[in-house]
Short mmCIF file of C-alpha atoms and ligand atoms in Angstrom, two decimals:
data_model
loop_
_atom_site.label_atom_id
_atom_site.label_comp_id
_atom_site.label_asym_id
_atom_site.label_seq_id
_atom_site.Cartn_x
_atom_site.Cartn_y
_atom_site.Cartn_z
CA MET A 99 10.28 -64.87 93.92
CA THR A 100 12.24 -61.94 92.52
CA PHE A 101 13.60 -58.59 93.77
CA GLU A 102 14.15 -59.87 97.34
CA LYS A 103 17.95 -60.05 96.82
CA ILE A 104 19.26 -58.32 93.72
CA LEU A 105 22.86 -58.86 92.62
CA VAL A 106 24.28 -56.19 90.30
CA THR A 107 27.52 -57.22 88.56
CA GLY A 108 29.76 -54.54 87.05
CA ALA A 109 28.11 -52.16 89.54
CA GLY A 110 30.96 -49.65 89.46
CA GLY A 111 30.45 -48.83 85.77
CA GLN A 112 28.51 -46.16 83.90
CA ILE A 113 25.14 -47.92 84.29
CA GLY A 114 25.76 -49.84 87.52
CA SER A 115 26.79 -46.77 89.51
CA GLU A 116 23.33 -45.32 88.80
CA LEU A 117 21.33 -48.55 88.73
CA VAL A 118 22.37 -49.46 92.29
CA PRO A 119 20.91 -46.30 93.92
CA PHE A 120 17.90 -46.50 91.57
CA LEU A 121 17.09 -50.11 92.55
CA SER A 122 17.83 -49.28 96.19
CA ASP A 123 15.20 -46.52 96.07
CA VAL A 124 12.64 -48.81 94.45
CA PHE A 125 13.21 -52.03 96.42
CA GLY A 126 15.16 -50.97 99.53
CA LYS A 127 18.89 -50.62 100.17
CA ASP A 128 19.26 -53.95 101.94
CA ARG A 129 17.92 -55.84 98.94
CA VAL A 130 20.64 -54.69 96.53
CA ILE A 131 24.13 -56.23 96.41
CA PRO A 132 26.49 -54.21 94.23
CA SER A 133 29.52 -56.12 92.96
CA ASP A 134 32.42 -55.40 90.64
CA ILE A 135 35.95 -56.59 89.95
CA ARG A 136 36.98 -53.10 91.16
CA LEU A 137 36.01 -52.53 94.77
CA SER A 138 34.17 -49.30 95.60
CA THR A 139 35.09 -47.76 98.91
CA ALA A 140 32.15 -45.37 98.81
CA ASP A 141 29.49 -48.07 99.38
CA SER A 142 29.98 -50.57 102.21
CA ARG A 143 27.57 -53.03 100.57
CA PHE A 144 30.03 -53.60 97.70
CA VAL A 145 31.22 -57.16 97.12
CA LYS A 146 34.36 -57.79 95.07
CA LEU A 147 33.41 -60.22 92.33
CA ASP A 148 35.18 -61.26 89.13
CA VAL A 149 32.44 -62.79 86.96
CA THR A 150 34.98 -64.91 85.08
CA ASP A 151 35.55 -66.84 88.34
CA ARG A 152 32.75 -69.42 88.40
CA ALA A 153 33.30 -70.48 92.03
CA ALA A 154 33.25 -66.86 93.16
CA VAL A 155 29.99 -66.20 91.30
CA ASP A 156 28.41 -69.28 92.92
CA LEU A 157 29.63 -68.22 96.34
CA VAL A 158 28.08 -64.73 96.12
CA VAL A 159 24.79 -65.99 94.64
CA GLU A 160 24.48 -68.72 97.30
CA LYS A 161 25.66 -66.68 100.27
CA HIS A 162 23.28 -63.79 99.60
CA LYS A 163 20.40 -66.02 98.42
CA VAL A 164 20.24 -63.96 95.24
CA ASP A 165 16.94 -64.19 93.32
CA THR A 166 17.55 -61.48 90.69
CA VAL A 167 20.68 -60.53 88.76
CA PHE A 168 21.35 -57.40 86.74
CA HIS A 169 24.44 -58.57 84.90
CA LEU A 170 26.34 -55.46 83.80
CA ALA A 171 29.96 -56.64 83.96
CA ALA A 172 31.33 -56.32 80.43
CA ILE A 173 34.07 -54.96 78.19
CA LEU A 174 32.68 -52.37 75.76
CA SER A 175 33.27 -51.92 72.04
CA ALA A 176 36.43 -49.78 71.84
CA SER A 177 38.13 -51.50 74.80
CA GLY A 178 37.08 -54.83 73.28
CA GLU A 179 38.89 -54.05 70.02
CA LYS A 180 42.02 -53.24 72.04
CA ASN A 181 41.76 -56.49 73.98
CA PRO A 182 39.46 -58.98 72.20
CA GLU A 183 40.56 -61.88 74.39
CA LEU A 184 39.49 -60.06 77.55
CA ALA A 185 36.19 -59.04 75.91
CA TYR A 186 35.51 -62.67 75.03
CA ARG A 187 36.36 -63.88 78.54
CA VAL A 188 34.32 -61.29 80.43
CA ASN A 189 31.37 -61.01 78.02
CA ILE A 190 31.01 -64.73 77.23
CA SER A 191 32.60 -66.78 80.04
CA GLY A 192 31.34 -64.27 82.61
CA LEU A 193 27.81 -64.48 81.26
CA TYR A 194 27.97 -68.28 81.09
CA ASN A 195 29.02 -68.36 84.76
CA VAL A 196 26.12 -66.10 85.72
CA PHE A 197 23.59 -68.21 83.78
CA GLU A 198 24.93 -71.48 85.22
CA SER A 199 24.93 -70.13 88.75
CA ALA A 200 21.44 -68.71 88.26
CA LEU A 201 20.17 -72.12 87.14
CA LYS A 202 21.87 -73.95 89.99
CA ASN A 203 20.52 -71.52 92.58
CA LYS A 204 17.03 -71.11 91.07
CA VAL A 205 17.48 -67.40 90.45
CA GLY A 206 14.16 -65.97 89.23
CA LEU A 207 15.40 -63.33 86.77
CA VAL A 208 18.65 -62.51 84.96
CA MET A 209 18.77 -59.16 83.16
CA THR A 210 21.50 -58.93 80.52
CA PRO A 211 21.80 -55.64 78.62
CA SER A 212 22.66 -56.07 74.96
CA SER A 213 23.71 -53.31 72.58
CA ILE A 214 23.40 -51.78 69.12
CA GLY A 215 26.83 -53.42 68.83
CA VAL A 216 25.03 -56.60 67.68
CA PHE A 217 24.51 -54.91 64.30
CA GLY A 218 27.08 -54.79 61.52
CA PRO A 219 27.80 -53.17 58.17
CA ASP A 220 25.23 -55.37 56.38
CA THR A 221 22.43 -54.23 58.69
CA PRO A 222 20.04 -51.68 57.18
CA LYS A 223 20.87 -48.18 58.45
CA GLU A 224 17.49 -46.73 59.44
CA ASN A 225 14.55 -47.83 61.57
CA VAL A 226 16.21 -51.21 62.05
CA PRO A 227 13.86 -53.94 63.32
CA ILE A 228 14.84 -56.56 65.92
CA GLU A 229 15.01 -59.38 63.42
CA THR A 230 17.35 -58.27 60.65
CA ILE A 231 20.81 -58.99 59.30
CA THR A 232 23.17 -58.56 62.24
CA ARG A 233 26.70 -59.88 61.36
CA PRO A 234 28.68 -57.73 63.83
CA VAL A 235 32.35 -57.10 63.01
CA THR A 236 33.66 -56.27 66.50
CA MET A 237 34.47 -58.73 69.28
CA TYR A 238 32.08 -56.73 71.47
CA GLY A 239 29.24 -57.11 68.97
CA ILE A 240 29.91 -60.81 68.48
CA THR A 241 29.83 -61.41 72.24
CA LYS A 242 26.67 -59.34 72.63
CA LEU A 243 24.88 -61.24 69.86
CA MET A 244 25.95 -64.54 71.38
CA ALA A 245 24.73 -63.31 74.77
CA GLU A 246 21.27 -62.74 73.27
CA TYR A 247 21.25 -66.26 71.82
CA LEU A 248 22.53 -67.75 75.07
CA GLY A 249 19.78 -66.01 77.01
CA ASN A 250 17.14 -67.36 74.65
CA TYR A 251 18.72 -70.82 74.89
CA TYR A 252 18.76 -70.86 78.70
CA HIS A 253 15.12 -69.77 78.66
CA SER A 254 13.82 -72.28 76.12
CA ARG A 255 15.99 -75.20 77.25
CA PHE A 256 16.06 -74.70 81.04
CA GLY A 257 13.27 -72.20 81.75
CA LEU A 258 15.64 -69.52 83.04
CA ASN A 259 13.95 -66.10 83.02
CA ALA A 260 16.64 -64.28 81.03
CA ARG A 261 15.70 -60.87 79.64
CA GLY A 262 17.64 -58.19 77.81
CA LEU A 263 17.48 -55.10 75.65
CA ARG A 264 19.75 -53.50 73.10
CA PHE A 265 20.87 -50.22 74.60
CA PRO A 266 21.92 -47.46 72.22
CA GLY A 267 24.75 -45.16 73.36
CA LEU A 268 24.03 -43.96 76.88
CA ILE A 269 24.58 -40.37 78.00
CA SER A 270 25.14 -39.66 81.68
CA TYR A 271 27.23 -37.46 83.99
CA LYS A 272 27.75 -39.45 87.21
CA THR A 273 30.32 -42.05 86.07
CA PRO A 274 32.40 -41.79 82.90
CA PRO A 275 31.61 -44.32 80.16
CA GLY A 276 33.81 -47.40 80.14
CA GLY A 277 35.48 -47.50 76.73
CA GLY A 278 32.77 -47.44 74.08
CA THR A 279 32.30 -45.86 70.66
CA THR A 280 29.43 -43.62 71.77
CA ASP A 281 31.51 -42.12 74.63
CA TYR A 282 32.17 -39.00 72.54
CA SER A 283 28.67 -37.71 73.40
CA VAL A 284 29.40 -37.64 77.14
CA GLU A 285 32.93 -36.32 76.65
CA MET A 286 31.74 -33.49 74.39
CA ILE A 287 29.24 -32.17 76.93
CA ILE A 288 31.71 -32.48 79.82
CA GLU A 289 34.45 -30.59 77.96
CA ALA A 290 32.01 -27.80 77.02
CA VAL A 291 30.96 -27.38 80.65
CA LYS A 292 34.64 -27.24 81.66
CA GLY A 293 35.02 -24.34 79.24
CA LYS A 294 37.25 -26.36 76.90
CA ASN A 295 36.94 -27.26 73.22
CA TYR A 296 36.64 -30.90 72.15
CA ALA A 297 38.50 -33.12 69.66
CA CYS A 298 35.92 -35.68 68.54
CA PHE A 299 37.07 -39.19 67.55
CA LEU A 300 34.11 -39.69 65.19
CA LYS A 301 33.22 -37.85 61.98
CA GLU A 302 30.72 -35.03 62.32
CA ASP A 303 28.00 -36.87 60.40
CA SER A 304 28.15 -40.25 62.22
CA LYS A 305 24.55 -40.70 63.25
CA LEU A 306 23.93 -43.10 66.14
CA PRO A 307 20.96 -43.89 68.40
CA MET A 308 21.31 -42.54 71.97
CA MET A 309 19.49 -42.42 75.29
CA TYR A 310 19.79 -40.48 78.55
CA MET A 311 20.54 -42.54 81.66
CA PRO A 312 17.21 -41.95 83.50
CA ASP A 313 15.37 -43.51 80.53
CA ALA A 314 17.86 -46.41 80.48
CA LEU A 315 17.30 -47.15 84.18
CA ASP A 316 13.55 -46.91 83.72
CA SER A 317 13.68 -49.30 80.74
CA LEU A 318 15.65 -51.90 82.72
CA LEU A 319 13.08 -51.82 85.53
CA LYS A 320 10.11 -51.91 83.14
CA LEU A 321 11.46 -54.95 81.29
CA ALA A 322 12.40 -56.66 84.56
CA GLU A 323 8.85 -56.19 85.88
CA ALA A 324 7.06 -56.96 82.60
CA GLU A 325 4.46 -59.72 82.64
CA ASP A 326 5.95 -62.85 81.14
CA SER A 327 2.79 -63.62 79.15
CA ARG A 328 3.20 -60.35 77.17
CA LEU A 329 6.77 -61.11 76.04
CA LYS A 330 7.21 -62.40 72.51
CA HIS A 331 10.88 -61.43 72.61
CA ARG A 332 13.22 -61.97 75.55
CA THR A 333 16.80 -60.83 75.19
CA ASP A 334 16.94 -58.61 72.10
CA PHE A 335 14.48 -55.71 72.44
CA ASN A 336 15.54 -52.64 70.45
CA ILE A 337 15.20 -49.45 72.46
CA THR A 338 16.11 -45.87 71.60
CA SER A 339 15.28 -42.29 72.49
CA PHE A 340 16.78 -40.15 69.71
CA SER A 341 19.40 -40.32 66.96
CA VAL A 342 22.13 -37.72 66.76
CA THR A 343 25.35 -36.90 64.93
CA PRO A 344 28.35 -35.33 66.66
CA LYS A 345 27.68 -32.12 64.70
CA GLN A 346 24.06 -31.99 65.87
CA LEU A 347 25.18 -32.46 69.47
CA GLU A 348 27.79 -29.73 69.01
CA THR A 349 25.07 -27.41 67.70
CA GLU A 350 22.83 -28.22 70.67
CA ILE A 351 25.67 -27.55 73.14
CA LYS A 352 26.40 -24.22 71.42
CA ARG A 353 23.00 -22.96 72.53
CA TYR A 354 24.54 -22.81 76.01
CA TYR A 355 28.21 -22.28 75.08
CA PRO A 356 28.25 -20.26 71.81
CA SER A 357 32.06 -20.17 71.63
CA PHE A 358 32.45 -23.95 72.11
CA GLU A 359 34.41 -25.53 69.26
CA VAL A 360 34.68 -29.15 68.12
CA THR A 361 37.30 -30.49 65.73
CA TYR A 362 36.88 -33.88 64.11
CA HIS A 363 39.69 -36.46 64.06
CA PRO A 364 38.21 -39.90 63.40
CA ASP A 365 40.23 -42.81 64.80
CA PHE A 366 39.70 -46.61 64.90
CA ARG A 367 36.29 -46.07 66.54
CA GLN A 368 34.96 -44.58 63.29
CA ALA A 369 34.88 -48.02 61.68
CA ILE A 370 32.86 -49.33 64.63
CA ALA A 371 30.40 -46.43 64.40
CA ASP A 372 30.12 -46.94 60.63
CA SER A 373 29.07 -50.55 61.23
CA TRP A 374 26.15 -49.54 63.49
CA PRO A 375 22.73 -48.25 62.41
CA GLY A 376 21.56 -44.65 62.70
CA SER A 377 18.09 -45.41 64.06
CA LEU A 378 16.10 -48.32 65.48
CA ASP A 379 12.54 -49.59 65.46
CA ALA A 380 11.66 -49.95 69.15
CA SER A 381 7.99 -50.87 68.62
CA ALA A 382 8.25 -54.34 70.24
CA ALA A 383 9.40 -52.74 73.51
CA VAL A 384 6.40 -50.38 73.33
CA GLN A 385 3.95 -53.21 72.62
CA GLU A 386 5.34 -55.82 75.02
CA TRP A 387 6.34 -53.74 78.06
CA ASP A 388 5.18 -50.14 77.49
CA PHE A 389 8.58 -48.59 76.86
CA HIS A 390 8.33 -44.77 76.61
CA PRO A 391 11.49 -42.66 76.90
CA ASN A 392 11.11 -39.14 78.28
CA PHE A 393 14.31 -37.36 77.26
CA SER A 394 14.85 -35.82 73.80
CA LEU A 395 18.28 -34.61 72.65
CA GLN A 396 17.34 -31.12 73.82
CA ALA A 397 16.16 -32.29 77.25
CA THR A 398 19.18 -34.56 77.66
CA THR A 399 21.66 -31.81 76.82
CA MET A 400 19.99 -29.32 79.13
CA ASP A 401 19.81 -31.80 82.03
CA MET A 402 23.41 -32.94 81.52
CA ILE A 403 24.72 -29.36 81.49
CA SER A 404 22.53 -28.39 84.39
CA ASN A 405 23.75 -31.27 86.54
CA LEU A 406 27.39 -30.86 85.54
CA ARG A 407 27.19 -27.21 86.51
CA GLY A 408 25.36 -28.13 89.69
CA LYS A 409 22.51 -25.75 89.04
CA GLN A 410 19.52 -25.21 86.79
CA ILE A 411 20.28 -23.30 83.60
CA SER A 412 18.40 -21.63 80.80
CA GLN A 413 19.30 -21.89 77.11
CA THR A 414 20.90 -18.49 77.10
CA ALA A 415 22.99 -19.07 80.25
P1 NAD B 1365 31.17 -49.99 82.04
O1 NAD B 1365 32.36 -50.34 81.24
O2 NAD B 1365 30.97 -48.59 82.45
O3 NAD B 1365 31.11 -50.89 83.35
C1 NAD B 1365 31.39 -52.25 83.32
C2 NAD B 1365 31.85 -52.66 84.69
O4 NAD B 1365 32.20 -54.04 84.62
C3 NAD B 1365 33.08 -51.89 85.18
O5 NAD B 1365 32.83 -51.29 86.43
C4 NAD B 1365 34.16 -52.97 85.29
O6 NAD B 1365 35.02 -52.79 86.41
C5 NAD B 1365 33.31 -54.21 85.45
N1 NAD B 1365 34.01 -55.43 85.07
C6 NAD B 1365 34.87 -55.63 84.04
N2 NAD B 1365 35.34 -56.89 84.06
C7 NAD B 1365 34.75 -57.51 85.09
C8 NAD B 1365 34.82 -58.81 85.62
N3 NAD B 1365 35.62 -59.75 85.09
N4 NAD B 1365 34.04 -59.11 86.69
C9 NAD B 1365 33.25 -58.16 87.26
N5 NAD B 1365 33.17 -56.91 86.83
C10 NAD B 1365 33.90 -56.58 85.75
O7 NAD B 1365 29.90 -50.53 81.22
P2 NAD B 1365 28.40 -50.02 81.27
O8 NAD B 1365 28.30 -48.91 80.29
O9 NAD B 1365 27.96 -49.81 82.65
O10 NAD B 1365 27.67 -51.27 80.59
C11 NAD B 1365 26.95 -52.22 81.31
C12 NAD B 1365 26.25 -53.14 80.33
O11 NAD B 1365 25.42 -52.37 79.46
C13 NAD B 1365 27.21 -53.91 79.41
O12 NAD B 1365 26.69 -55.19 79.17
C14 NAD B 1365 27.20 -53.11 78.14
O13 NAD B 1365 27.48 -53.91 77.02
C15 NAD B 1365 25.77 -52.64 78.11
N6 NAD B 1365 25.61 -51.44 77.28
C16 NAD B 1365 26.11 -50.24 77.69
C17 NAD B 1365 25.95 -49.13 76.86
C18 NAD B 1365 26.45 -47.77 77.25
O14 NAD B 1365 26.39 -46.85 76.42
N7 NAD B 1365 26.94 -47.58 78.48
C19 NAD B 1365 25.29 -49.26 75.62
C20 NAD B 1365 24.86 -50.52 75.24
C21 NAD B 1365 25.00 -51.60 76.08
C1 AKB B 1366 29.73 -48.74 73.10
O1 AKB B 1366 29.86 -47.73 72.40
O2 AKB B 1366 30.49 -49.72 73.10
C2 AKB B 1366 28.51 -48.80 73.97
C3 AKB B 1366 27.42 -49.49 73.24
C4 AKB B 1366 26.55 -48.72 72.32
O3 AKB B 1366 27.26 -50.66 73.37
N1 AKB B 1366 28.16 -47.49 74.39
#
């Protein structure tokens, strides 16, 4: 049995804050238990949960008779380079606790988002397949790669239904991103809408794969509901919508804000971006669970600006 009681860890973050209402709409509000180390006052369902505390994870999973987990609690790439020890503890010990508790409590499905962070400087740059040289050089990437292997291990050794996909950089407007390398994309659009210019922390030609949040939410649900017999992969599906450089995003934003200006001042995040690929081969996700993103760069930019302004806009607005 799955989707009767759905625990979302890290529910206060960029993805969780949108996944919780999304899952609530699909499955019903009373079936979703949002949790985070930071307590949200806006949603009375929220449970305070530190995933590095094994007893606490067990308690929540048992008490709520959880049958499905969307495990989003994590430390992202840039924050992880500032505090590698914390990234290791949350991303590895936290995940281990969730897997162990899921096994003990016969949880039917554990969804664990991975990332393009699993790739490294030796990975080919374009149309990167799932199976390739990975060799990540950030603590974040190392923990994410290990998380994929752990998920496969818990499935093959213990039969745990662990599933995951490698998100590219996610663009959204509801909750700010939590300390990643792709955050510039969100920041750039927000600053333009505020009528300000933007100082970008990546070089103008740093191409990275990206996706708009509605497609990310849809992909999580599609993989969660996919028929097991169709899955040849489990925890490492590549997915992507479009690839973009900061300069291309700037140009797209200028269609709405012609006087918007971006200056480029690469910092330590440039080395992280340089170690990631520019585009991905997402064909396994198409073949095994019918992944089809809807939002192009143009549609994403227009929807972001429209929502940030609180009204529909045209290109010449
Ligand atoms: P985020 O940083 O916005 O949110 C993470 C949440 O985890 C935060 O609310 C934080 O309070 C919480 N958290 C941190 N430590 C915790 C702990 N010990 N116990 C419980 N909660 C804790 O991250 P996100 O963007 O929502 O990412 C969610 C997942 O998706 C992560 O696994 C991340 O690696 C993956 N992902 C995200 C992106 C992206 O662009 N947002 C891209 C690729 C992969
Ligand atoms: C980050 O930049 O750390 C995340 C990711 C791509 O995993 N957005």
